[in-house]
CSV table of C-alpha atoms and ligand atoms in Angstrom, one decimal:
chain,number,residue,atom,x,y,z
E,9,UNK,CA,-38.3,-0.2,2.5
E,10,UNK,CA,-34.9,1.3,2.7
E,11,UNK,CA,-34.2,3.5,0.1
E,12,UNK,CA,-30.3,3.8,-0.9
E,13,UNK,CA,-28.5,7.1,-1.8
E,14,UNK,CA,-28.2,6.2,-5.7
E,15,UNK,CA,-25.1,7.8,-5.5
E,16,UNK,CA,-23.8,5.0,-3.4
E,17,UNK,CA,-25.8,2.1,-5.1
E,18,UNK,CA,-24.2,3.3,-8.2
E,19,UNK,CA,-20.6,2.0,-7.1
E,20,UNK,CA,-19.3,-0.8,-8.6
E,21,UNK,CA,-16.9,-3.8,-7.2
E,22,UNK,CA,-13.2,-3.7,-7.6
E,23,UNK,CA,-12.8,-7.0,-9.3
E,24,UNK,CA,-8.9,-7.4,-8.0
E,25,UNK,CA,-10.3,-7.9,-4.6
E,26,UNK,CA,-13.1,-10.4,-5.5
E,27,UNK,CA,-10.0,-12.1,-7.9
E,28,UNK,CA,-7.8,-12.5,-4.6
E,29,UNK,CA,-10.9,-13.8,-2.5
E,30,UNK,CA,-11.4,-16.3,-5.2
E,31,UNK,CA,-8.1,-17.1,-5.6
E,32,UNK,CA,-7.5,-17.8,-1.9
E,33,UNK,CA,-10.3,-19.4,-1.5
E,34,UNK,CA,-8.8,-22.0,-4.4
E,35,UNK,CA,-5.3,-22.2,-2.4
E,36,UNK,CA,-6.9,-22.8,0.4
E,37,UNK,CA,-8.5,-25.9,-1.1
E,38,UNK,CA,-5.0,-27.1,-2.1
E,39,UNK,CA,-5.3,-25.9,-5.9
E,40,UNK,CA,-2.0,-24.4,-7.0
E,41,UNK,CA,-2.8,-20.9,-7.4
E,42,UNK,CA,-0.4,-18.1,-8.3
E,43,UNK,CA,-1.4,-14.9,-8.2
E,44,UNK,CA,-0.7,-12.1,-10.4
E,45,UNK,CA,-4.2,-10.8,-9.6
E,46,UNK,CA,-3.6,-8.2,-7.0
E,47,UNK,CA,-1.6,-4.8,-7.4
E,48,UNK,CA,1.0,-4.9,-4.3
E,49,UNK,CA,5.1,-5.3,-4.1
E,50,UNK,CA,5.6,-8.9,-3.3
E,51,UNK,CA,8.8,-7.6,-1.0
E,52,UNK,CA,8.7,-6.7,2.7
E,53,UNK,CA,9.0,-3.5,3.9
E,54,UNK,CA,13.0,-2.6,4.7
E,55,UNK,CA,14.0,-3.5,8.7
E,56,UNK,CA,14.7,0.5,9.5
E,57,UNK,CA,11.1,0.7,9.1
E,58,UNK,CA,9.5,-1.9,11.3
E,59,UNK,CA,11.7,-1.1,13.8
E,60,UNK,CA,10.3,2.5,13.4
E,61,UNK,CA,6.7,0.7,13.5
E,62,UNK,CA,8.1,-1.4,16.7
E,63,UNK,CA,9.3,2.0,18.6
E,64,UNK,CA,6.2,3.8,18.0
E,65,UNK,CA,3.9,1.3,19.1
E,66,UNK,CA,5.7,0.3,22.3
E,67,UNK,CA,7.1,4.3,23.0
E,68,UNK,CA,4.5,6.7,21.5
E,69,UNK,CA,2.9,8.8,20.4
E,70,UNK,CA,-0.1,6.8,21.2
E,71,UNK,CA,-2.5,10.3,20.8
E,72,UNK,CA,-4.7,11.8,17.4
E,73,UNK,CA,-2.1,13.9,15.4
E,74,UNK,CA,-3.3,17.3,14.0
E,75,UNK,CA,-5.8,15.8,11.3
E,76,UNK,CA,-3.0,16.9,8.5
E,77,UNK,CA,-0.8,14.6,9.8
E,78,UNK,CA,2.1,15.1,12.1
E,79,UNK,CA,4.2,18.3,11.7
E,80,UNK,CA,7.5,16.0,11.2
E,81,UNK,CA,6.7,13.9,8.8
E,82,UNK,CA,4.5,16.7,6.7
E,83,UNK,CA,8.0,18.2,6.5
E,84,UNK,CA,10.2,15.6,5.3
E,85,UNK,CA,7.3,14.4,2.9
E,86,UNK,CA,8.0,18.2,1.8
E,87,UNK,CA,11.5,18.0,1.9
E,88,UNK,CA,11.9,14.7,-0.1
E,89,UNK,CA,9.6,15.9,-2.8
E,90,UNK,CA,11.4,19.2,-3.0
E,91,UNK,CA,14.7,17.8,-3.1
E,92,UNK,CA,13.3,14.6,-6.0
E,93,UNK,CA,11.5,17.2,-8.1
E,94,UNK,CA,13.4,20.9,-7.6
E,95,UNK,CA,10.4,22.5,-7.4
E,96,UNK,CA,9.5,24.4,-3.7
E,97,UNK,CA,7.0,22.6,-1.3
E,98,UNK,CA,6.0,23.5,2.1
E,99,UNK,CA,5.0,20.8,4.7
E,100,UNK,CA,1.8,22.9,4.9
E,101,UNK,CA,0.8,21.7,2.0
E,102,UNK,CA,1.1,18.0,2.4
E,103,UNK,CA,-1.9,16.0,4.1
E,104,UNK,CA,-1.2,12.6,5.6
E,105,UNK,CA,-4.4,10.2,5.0
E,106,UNK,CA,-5.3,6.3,5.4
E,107,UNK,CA,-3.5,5.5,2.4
E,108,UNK,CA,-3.3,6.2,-1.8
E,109,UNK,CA,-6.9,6.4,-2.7
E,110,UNK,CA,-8.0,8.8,0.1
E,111,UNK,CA,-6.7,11.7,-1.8
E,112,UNK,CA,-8.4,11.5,-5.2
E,113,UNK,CA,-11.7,10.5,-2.8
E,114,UNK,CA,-11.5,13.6,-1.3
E,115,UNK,CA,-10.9,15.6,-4.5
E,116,UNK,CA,-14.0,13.9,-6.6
E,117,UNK,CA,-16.0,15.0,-3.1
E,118,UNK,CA,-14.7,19.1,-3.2
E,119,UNK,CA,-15.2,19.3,-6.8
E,120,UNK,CA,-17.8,16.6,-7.6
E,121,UNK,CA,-21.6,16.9,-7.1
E,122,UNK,CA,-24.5,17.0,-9.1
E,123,UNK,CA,-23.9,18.6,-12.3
E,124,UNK,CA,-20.1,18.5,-12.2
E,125,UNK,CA,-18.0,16.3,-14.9
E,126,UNK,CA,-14.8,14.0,-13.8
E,127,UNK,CA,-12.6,13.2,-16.8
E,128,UNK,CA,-10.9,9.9,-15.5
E,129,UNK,CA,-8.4,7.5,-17.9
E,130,UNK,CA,-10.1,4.6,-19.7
E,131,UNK,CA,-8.8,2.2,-19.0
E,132,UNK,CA,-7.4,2.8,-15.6
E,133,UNK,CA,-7.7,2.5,-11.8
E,134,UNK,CA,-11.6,1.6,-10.9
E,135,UNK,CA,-12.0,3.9,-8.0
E,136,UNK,CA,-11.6,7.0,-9.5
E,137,UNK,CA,-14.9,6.3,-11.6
E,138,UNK,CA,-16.8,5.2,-8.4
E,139,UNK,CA,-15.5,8.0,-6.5
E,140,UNK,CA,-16.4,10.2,-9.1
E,141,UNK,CA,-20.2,9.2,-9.0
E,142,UNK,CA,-20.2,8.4,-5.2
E,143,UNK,CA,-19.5,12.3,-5.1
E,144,UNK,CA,-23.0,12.8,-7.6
E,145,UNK,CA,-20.9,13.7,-10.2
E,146,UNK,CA,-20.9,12.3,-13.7
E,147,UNK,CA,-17.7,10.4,-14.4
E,148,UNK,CA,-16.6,10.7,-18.1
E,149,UNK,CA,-13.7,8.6,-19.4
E,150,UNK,CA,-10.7,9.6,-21.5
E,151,UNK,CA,-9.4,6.7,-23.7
E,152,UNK,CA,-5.8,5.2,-22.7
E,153,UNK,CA,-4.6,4.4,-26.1
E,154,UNK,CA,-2.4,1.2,-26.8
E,155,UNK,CA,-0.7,2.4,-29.9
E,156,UNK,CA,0.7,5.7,-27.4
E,157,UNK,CA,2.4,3.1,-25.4
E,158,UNK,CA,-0.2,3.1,-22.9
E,159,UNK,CA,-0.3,7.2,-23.1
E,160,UNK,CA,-3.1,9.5,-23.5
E,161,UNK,CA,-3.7,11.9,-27.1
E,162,UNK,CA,-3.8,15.7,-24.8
E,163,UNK,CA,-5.5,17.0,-27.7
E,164,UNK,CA,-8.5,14.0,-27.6
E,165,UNK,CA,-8.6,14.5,-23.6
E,166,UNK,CA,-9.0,18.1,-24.0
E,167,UNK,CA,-12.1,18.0,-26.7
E,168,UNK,CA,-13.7,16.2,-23.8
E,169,UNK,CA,-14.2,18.9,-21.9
E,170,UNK,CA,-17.2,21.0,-21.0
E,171,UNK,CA,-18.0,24.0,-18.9
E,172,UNK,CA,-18.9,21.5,-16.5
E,173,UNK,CA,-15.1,19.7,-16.0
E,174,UNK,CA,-14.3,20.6,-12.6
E,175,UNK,CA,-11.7,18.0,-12.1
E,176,UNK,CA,-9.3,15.5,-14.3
E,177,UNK,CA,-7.6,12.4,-13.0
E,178,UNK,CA,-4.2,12.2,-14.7
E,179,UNK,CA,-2.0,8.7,-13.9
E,180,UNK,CA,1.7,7.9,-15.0
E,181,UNK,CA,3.1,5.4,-14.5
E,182,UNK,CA,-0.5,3.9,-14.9
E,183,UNK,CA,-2.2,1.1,-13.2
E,184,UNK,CA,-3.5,-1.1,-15.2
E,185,UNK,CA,-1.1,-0.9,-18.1
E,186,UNK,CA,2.2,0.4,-16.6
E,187,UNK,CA,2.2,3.2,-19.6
E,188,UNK,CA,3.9,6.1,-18.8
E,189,UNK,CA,2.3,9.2,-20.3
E,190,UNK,CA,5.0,11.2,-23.0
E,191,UNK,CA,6.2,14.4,-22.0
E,192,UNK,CA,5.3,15.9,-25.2
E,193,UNK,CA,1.6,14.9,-24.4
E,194,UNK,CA,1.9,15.7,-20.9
E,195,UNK,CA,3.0,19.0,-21.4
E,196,UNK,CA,0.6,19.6,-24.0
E,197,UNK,CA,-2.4,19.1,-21.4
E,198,UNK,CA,-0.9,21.1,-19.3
E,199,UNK,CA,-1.1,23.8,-21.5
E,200,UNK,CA,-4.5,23.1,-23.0
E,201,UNK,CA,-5.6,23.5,-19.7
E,202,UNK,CA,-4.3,26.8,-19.1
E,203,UNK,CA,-7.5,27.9,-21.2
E,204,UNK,CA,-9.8,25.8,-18.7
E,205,UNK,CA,-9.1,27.9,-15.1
E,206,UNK,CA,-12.2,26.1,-13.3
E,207,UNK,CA,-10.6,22.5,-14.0
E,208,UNK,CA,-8.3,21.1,-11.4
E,209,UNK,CA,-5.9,18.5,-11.9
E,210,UNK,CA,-5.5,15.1,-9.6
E,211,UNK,CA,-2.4,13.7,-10.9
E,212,UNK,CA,-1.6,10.4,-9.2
E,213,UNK,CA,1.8,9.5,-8.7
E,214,UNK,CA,1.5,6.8,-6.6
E,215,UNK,CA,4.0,4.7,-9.1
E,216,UNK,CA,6.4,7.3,-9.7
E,217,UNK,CA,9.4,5.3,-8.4
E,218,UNK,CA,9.4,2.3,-10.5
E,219,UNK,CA,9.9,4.2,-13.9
E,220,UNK,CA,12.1,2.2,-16.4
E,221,UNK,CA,15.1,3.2,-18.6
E,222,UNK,CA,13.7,4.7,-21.4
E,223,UNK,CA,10.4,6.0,-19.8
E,224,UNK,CA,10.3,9.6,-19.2
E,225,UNK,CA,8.1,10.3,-15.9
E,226,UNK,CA,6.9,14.1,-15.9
E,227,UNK,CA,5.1,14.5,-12.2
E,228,UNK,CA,2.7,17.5,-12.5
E,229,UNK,CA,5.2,19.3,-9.9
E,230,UNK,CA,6.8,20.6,-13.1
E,231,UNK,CA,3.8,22.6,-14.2
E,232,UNK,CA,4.0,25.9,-11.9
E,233,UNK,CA,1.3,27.7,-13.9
E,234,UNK,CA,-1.0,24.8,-12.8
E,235,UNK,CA,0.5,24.2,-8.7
E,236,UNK,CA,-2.6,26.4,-7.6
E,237,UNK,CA,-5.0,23.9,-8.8
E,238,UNK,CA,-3.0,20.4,-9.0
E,239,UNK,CA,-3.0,18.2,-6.4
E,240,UNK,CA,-0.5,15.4,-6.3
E,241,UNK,CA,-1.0,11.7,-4.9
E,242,UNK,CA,1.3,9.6,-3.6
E,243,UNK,CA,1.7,7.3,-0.4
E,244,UNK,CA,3.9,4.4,1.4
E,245,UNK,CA,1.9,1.6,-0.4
E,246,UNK,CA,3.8,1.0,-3.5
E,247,UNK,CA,7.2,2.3,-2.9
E,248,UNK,CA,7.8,0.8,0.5
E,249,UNK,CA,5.7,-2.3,0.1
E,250,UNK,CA,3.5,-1.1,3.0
E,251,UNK,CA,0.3,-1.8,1.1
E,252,UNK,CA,-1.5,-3.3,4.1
E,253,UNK,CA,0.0,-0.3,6.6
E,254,UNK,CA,-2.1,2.4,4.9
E,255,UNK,CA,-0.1,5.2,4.5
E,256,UNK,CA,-0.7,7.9,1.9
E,257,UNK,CA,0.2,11.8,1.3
E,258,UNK,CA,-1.3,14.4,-0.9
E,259,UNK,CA,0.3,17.8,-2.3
E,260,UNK,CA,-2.6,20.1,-1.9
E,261,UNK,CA,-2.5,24.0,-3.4
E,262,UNK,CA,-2.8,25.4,0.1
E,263,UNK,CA,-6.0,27.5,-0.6
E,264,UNK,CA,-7.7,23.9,-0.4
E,265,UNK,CA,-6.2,22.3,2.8
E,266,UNK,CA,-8.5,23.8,5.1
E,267,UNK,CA,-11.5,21.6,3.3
E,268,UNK,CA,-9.1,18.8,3.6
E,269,UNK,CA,-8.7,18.8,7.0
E,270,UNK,CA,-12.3,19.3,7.8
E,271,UNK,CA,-13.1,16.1,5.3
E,272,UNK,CA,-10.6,14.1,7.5
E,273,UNK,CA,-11.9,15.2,10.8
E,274,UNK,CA,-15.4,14.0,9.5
E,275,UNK,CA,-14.5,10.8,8.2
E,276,UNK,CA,-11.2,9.5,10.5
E,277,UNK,CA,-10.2,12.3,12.6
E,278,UNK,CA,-6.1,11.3,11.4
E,279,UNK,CA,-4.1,8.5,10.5
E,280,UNK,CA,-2.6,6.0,13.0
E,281,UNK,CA,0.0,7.6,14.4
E,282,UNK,CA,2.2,4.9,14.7
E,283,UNK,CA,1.9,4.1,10.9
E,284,UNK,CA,3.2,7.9,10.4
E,285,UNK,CA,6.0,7.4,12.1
E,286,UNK,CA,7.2,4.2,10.3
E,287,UNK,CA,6.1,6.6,7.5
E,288,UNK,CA,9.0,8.8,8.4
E,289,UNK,CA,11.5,6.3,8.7
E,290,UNK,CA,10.8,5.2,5.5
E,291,UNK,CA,11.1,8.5,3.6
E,292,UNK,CA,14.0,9.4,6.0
E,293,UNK,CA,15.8,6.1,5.5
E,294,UNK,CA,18.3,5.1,3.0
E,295,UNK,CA,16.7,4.6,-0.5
E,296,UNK,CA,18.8,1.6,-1.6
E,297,UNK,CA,16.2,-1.5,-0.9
E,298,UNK,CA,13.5,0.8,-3.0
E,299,UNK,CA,16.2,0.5,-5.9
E,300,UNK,CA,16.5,-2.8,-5.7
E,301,UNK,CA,12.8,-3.5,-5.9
E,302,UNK,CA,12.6,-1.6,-8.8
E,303,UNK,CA,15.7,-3.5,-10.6
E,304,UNK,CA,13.7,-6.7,-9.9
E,305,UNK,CA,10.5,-5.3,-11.1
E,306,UNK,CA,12.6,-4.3,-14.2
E,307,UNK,CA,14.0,-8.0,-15.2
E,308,UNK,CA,10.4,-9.5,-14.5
E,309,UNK,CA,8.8,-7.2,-16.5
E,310,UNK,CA,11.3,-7.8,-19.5
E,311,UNK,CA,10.3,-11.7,-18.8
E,312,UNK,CA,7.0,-11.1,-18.5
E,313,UNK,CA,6.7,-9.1,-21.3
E,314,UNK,CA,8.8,-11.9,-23.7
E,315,UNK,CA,6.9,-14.6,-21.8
E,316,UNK,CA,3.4,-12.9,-23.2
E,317,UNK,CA,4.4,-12.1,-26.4
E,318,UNK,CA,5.6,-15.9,-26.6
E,319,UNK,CA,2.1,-17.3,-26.7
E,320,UNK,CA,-0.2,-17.4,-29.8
E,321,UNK,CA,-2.9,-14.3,-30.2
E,322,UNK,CA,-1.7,-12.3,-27.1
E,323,UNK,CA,0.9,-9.1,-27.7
E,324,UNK,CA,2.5,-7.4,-25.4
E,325,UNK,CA,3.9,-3.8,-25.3
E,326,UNK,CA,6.8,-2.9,-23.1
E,327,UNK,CA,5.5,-1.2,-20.2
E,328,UNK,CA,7.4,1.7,-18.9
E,329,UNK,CA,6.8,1.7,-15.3
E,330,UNK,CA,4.6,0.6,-12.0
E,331,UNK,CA,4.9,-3.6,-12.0
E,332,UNK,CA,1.9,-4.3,-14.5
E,333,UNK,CA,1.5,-5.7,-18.1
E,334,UNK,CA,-1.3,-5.0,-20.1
E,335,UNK,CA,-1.6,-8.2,-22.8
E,336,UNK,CA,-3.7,-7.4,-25.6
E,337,UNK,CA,-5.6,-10.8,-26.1
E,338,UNK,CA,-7.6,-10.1,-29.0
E,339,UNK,CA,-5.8,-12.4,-31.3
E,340,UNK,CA,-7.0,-15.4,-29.1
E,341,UNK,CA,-10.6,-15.4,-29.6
E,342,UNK,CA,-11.4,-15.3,-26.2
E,343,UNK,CA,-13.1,-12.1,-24.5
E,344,UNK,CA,-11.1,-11.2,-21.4
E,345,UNK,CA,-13.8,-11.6,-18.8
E,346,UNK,CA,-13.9,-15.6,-20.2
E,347,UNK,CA,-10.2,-16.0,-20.5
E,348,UNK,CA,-9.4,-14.7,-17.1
E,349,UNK,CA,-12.2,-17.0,-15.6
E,350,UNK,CA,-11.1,-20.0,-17.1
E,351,UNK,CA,-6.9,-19.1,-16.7
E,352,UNK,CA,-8.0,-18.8,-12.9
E,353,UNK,CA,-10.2,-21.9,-12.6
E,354,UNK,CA,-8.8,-24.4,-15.3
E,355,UNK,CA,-4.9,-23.6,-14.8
E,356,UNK,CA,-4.9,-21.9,-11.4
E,357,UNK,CA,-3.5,-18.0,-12.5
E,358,UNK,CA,-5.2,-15.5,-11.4
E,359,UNK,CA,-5.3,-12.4,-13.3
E,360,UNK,CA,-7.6,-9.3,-13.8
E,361,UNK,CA,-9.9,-8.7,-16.8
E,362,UNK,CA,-8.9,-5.6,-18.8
E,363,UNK,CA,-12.9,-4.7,-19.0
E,364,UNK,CA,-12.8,-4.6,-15.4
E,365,UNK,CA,-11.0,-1.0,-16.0
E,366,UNK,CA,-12.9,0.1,-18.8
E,367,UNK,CA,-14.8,-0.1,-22.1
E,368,UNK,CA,-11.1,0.0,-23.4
E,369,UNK,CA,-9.8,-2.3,-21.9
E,370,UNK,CA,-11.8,-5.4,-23.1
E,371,UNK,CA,-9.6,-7.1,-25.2
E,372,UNK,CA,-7.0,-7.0,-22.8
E,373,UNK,CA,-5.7,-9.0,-19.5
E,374,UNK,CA,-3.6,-7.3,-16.0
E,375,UNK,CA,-0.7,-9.1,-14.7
E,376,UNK,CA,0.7,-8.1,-11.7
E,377,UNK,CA,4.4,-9.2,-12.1
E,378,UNK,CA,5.1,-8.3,-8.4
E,379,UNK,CA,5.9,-12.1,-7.7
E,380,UNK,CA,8.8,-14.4,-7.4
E,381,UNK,CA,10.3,-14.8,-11.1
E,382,UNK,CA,10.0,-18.7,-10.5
E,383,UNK,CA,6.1,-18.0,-10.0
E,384,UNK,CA,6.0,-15.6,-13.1
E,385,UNK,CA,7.9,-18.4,-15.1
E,386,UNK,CA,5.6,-21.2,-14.1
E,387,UNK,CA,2.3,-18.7,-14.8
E,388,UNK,CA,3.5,-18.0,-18.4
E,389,UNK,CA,3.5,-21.9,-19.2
E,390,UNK,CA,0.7,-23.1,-17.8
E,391,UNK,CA,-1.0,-19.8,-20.0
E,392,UNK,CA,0.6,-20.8,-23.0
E,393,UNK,CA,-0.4,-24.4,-23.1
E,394,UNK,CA,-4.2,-23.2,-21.8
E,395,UNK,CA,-3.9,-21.1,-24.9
E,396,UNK,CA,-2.0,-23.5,-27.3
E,397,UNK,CA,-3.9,-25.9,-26.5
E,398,UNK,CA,-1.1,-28.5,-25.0
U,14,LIG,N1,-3.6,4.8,-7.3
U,14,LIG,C1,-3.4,3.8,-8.1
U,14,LIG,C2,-3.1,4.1,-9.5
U,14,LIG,C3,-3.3,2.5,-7.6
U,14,LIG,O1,-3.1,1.5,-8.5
U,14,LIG,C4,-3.6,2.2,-6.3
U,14,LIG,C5,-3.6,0.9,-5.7
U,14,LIG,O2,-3.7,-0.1,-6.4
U,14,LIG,C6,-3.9,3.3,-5.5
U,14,LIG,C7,-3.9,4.6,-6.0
U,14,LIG,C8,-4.2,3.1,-4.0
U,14,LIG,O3,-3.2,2.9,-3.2
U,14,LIG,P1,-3.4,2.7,-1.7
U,14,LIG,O4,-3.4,1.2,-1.5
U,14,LIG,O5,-2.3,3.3,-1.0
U,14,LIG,O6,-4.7,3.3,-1.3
C-alpha cells in the first residue's frame, strides 16, 4: 500500500482550473460558453516583447542562468521597483522563478513546518493555504471583510497571532475580490507587527498595476522597519499578460537568498532563459500598452460592477483594483457553489464560487472581467434572466 505524505494528501484543488476544464469541455461541444472563470488579462502580450521572446530563442542564451536569475534582468527588476516605489533595492535581492506563486511556495517552505502557524486572508488566493500545509505547517485564515471594501481589520489580524506565527500572507489588490487594503490599516499591521520580530511578512503584489482612481495601493516596500523580514511577490503574469510564459520575481531580505537559491536549484535549477529575456524587454519597454489594459479593465469593472448590482439579490461593491468582482449573492437564495453550477451549465457563464476561497467567501460569486466588454455584456443578461427568472 502506498502510503502518502499527509502533508501532500492534504492539498486541495484550485477550482478555477477545474471551472476552465469544464467550461472548455462545454465550448468544445458547441455550447456558448463565456468565461469569466479564470484569472488572466484577456490582451496579448505588447510586440517589443515577443520579438524579445523570438531573438532569444533563435540567438541565445540557450544555457541555465545562475539559479537567481540572470544578472541583467535582476537589475532592471531592481531598478524599476526602485524608481516605482523610491525606496533602495539591489538586484541582489531579486530572485527570478517559474512564475507568481513560486515565491510565496518557497516562503511557506523556509518558515513552514510542523508546529509553525501561516496567517493567510480568508477569502483569498487558494494556494497560499495549500502551500501553507504542503510545508506541515498549520494554515490559519484572517477574515477579508466586505464592509472594509474588501480590506482586512489590522487589529483582528493581529489578535490572531501566536508565538507560533512565523509567516503572514498580505494581498492588495486582492484576488478574489479586487479590495485593496486601506493605508490606515496597512500601516497599522505594519506597526503591530513591530512587537512580533519572529513573524515575516509575504506581501503579494502581483496586482499592483491595475489599482483604480480612488484606491490607495501601499506595497510593503514602504515599511523599512519591516524590509529585513518582508518579502515582496510580483511577476510578468498579470501586468504583461504573459500568464502562460511563467515569469515571476521576488524581493527577498538578502539574509534569506542563499536558501532561495538552494530551494530553486532543488526543484528547477532556473527559469527558461529565454522567458527572462522577454522578461526584460517587458520591464525595459515602454509602459503605455500596460496603461491601456488597465483603462479597459477600469470601464469593465464600472460595467460589471452596475451590470451585478442590476440583478435582484446580488450586490456589488466597487472593487479597487486587480480585474475581479466579488458579488455578494446572499439576497438570492442560492448558495454559491449551486448558483455557479447551474450559471455554468444552464446559461453557459462560467464563474468561480466564493467558498472556493474561503469559509468567507460563501455567499459570494468571482468574475473575472478580463474579457471583451461585448462578452461581459452578454454574461450579465443571461445572469439576470437565470436569476429573474425570464
Ligand atoms: N498571486 C495571486 C494573488 C494570484 O491571483 C495569482 C494568479 O492568479 C498568482 C499569485 C500567481 O501568478 P502566476 O500565474 O504568475 O503564478
Amino acid at each position: 500500500m502506498l502510503k502518502l505524505n499527509p502533508n501532500i494528501s492534504a492539498i486541495e484543488e484550485e477550482t478555477a482550473f477545474t471551472v476552465l476544464d469544464r467550461a472548455n469541455a462545454l465550448k468544445a461541444k458547441g455550447f456558448p460558453v463565456i468565461n469569466l472563470g479564470i484569472g488572466q488579462p484577456d490582451f496579448t502580450p505588447p510586440k517589443h516583447i515577443l520579438a524579445a521572446a523570438e531573438k532569444a530563442v533563435r540567438d541565445g542564451p540557450h544555457g541555465y542562468s545562475s539559479p537567481q536569475g540572470l544578472a541583467v534582468l535582476r537589475d532592471a527588476v531592481a531598478a524599476t521597483t526602485a524608481k516605482r516605489f523610491k525606496v533602495q533595492v539591489s538586484g541582489d535581492e531579486i530572485v527570478i522563478v517559474p512564475g507568481g506563486k513560486v515565491t510565496f511556495y518557497f516562503a511557506c517552505q523556509m518558515f513552514g513546518g510542523p508546529g509553525a502557524e501561516i496567517l493567510y486572508p480568508d477569502p483569498g488566493f487558494p494556494p497560499y493555504r495549500d502551500a501553507a500545509r504542503s510545508s506541515g505547517a498549520k494554515p490559519v485564515p484572517y477574515p477579508i471583510r466586505e464592509e472594509k471594501d474588501f480590506g482586512f481589520d489590522a487589529e483582528e489580524v493581529l489578535s490572531l497571532m501566536t508565538p507560533a506565527t512565523r509567516l503572514i500572507i498580505v494581498n492588495s489588490p486582492a484576488n478574489p475580490t479586487g479590495g485593496v487594503v486601506a493605508r490606515s490599516e496597512m500601516t497599522k499591521l505594519a506597526e503591530g507587527l513591530l512587537k512580533h520580530p519572529d513573524v515575516a511578512v509575504l506581501s503579494d503584489e502581483i496586482y499592483s498595476h491595475f489599482v483604480y482612481e480612488g484606491a490607495d495601493f501601499v506595497s510593503f516596500l514602504d515599511f523599512p522597519e519591516l524590509r529585513d523580514r518582508t518579502i515582496i511577490l510580483d511577476g510578468w503574469s498579470k501586468t504583461f499578460a504573459m500568464t502562460g510564459w511563467r515569469l515571476g520575481f521576488g524581493i527577498w531580505p538578502k539574509h534569506l537568498v542563499d536558501y532561495v537559491k538552494k530551494l530553486i536549484t532543488v526543484d528547477h535549477s532556473c527559469t527558461s532563459v529565454a522567458t527572462q529575456m522577454a522578461g526584460l524587454a517587458a520591464i525595459t519597454g515602454p509602459m503605455d500598452e500596460i496603461e491601456g489594459f488597465r483603462v479597459s479593465f477600469r470601464k469593465r469593472r464600472d460595467l460589471v460592477v452596475k451590470g451585478l448590482n442590476g440583478i435582484k439579490g446580488v450586490t456589488c461593491r466597487l472593487p479597487g483594483g486587480a480585474f475581479y468582482a466579488f458579488p455578494n449573492i446572499a439576497g438570492t437564495g442560492w448558495t454559491s457553489r449551486d448558483l455557479s453550477r447551474e450559471l455554468l451549465e444552464k446559461v453557459h457563464v462560467a464563474l468561480l464560487l466564493g467558498e472556493s476561497f474561503g469559509a468567507n467567501g460563501a455567499s459570494f460569486l468571482r468574475l473575472s472581467y478580463a474579457a471583451s466588454e461585448a462578452d461581459i455584456r452578454e454574461a450579465l443578461r443571461r445572469m439576470k434572466a437565470f436569476l429573474e427568472g425570464n
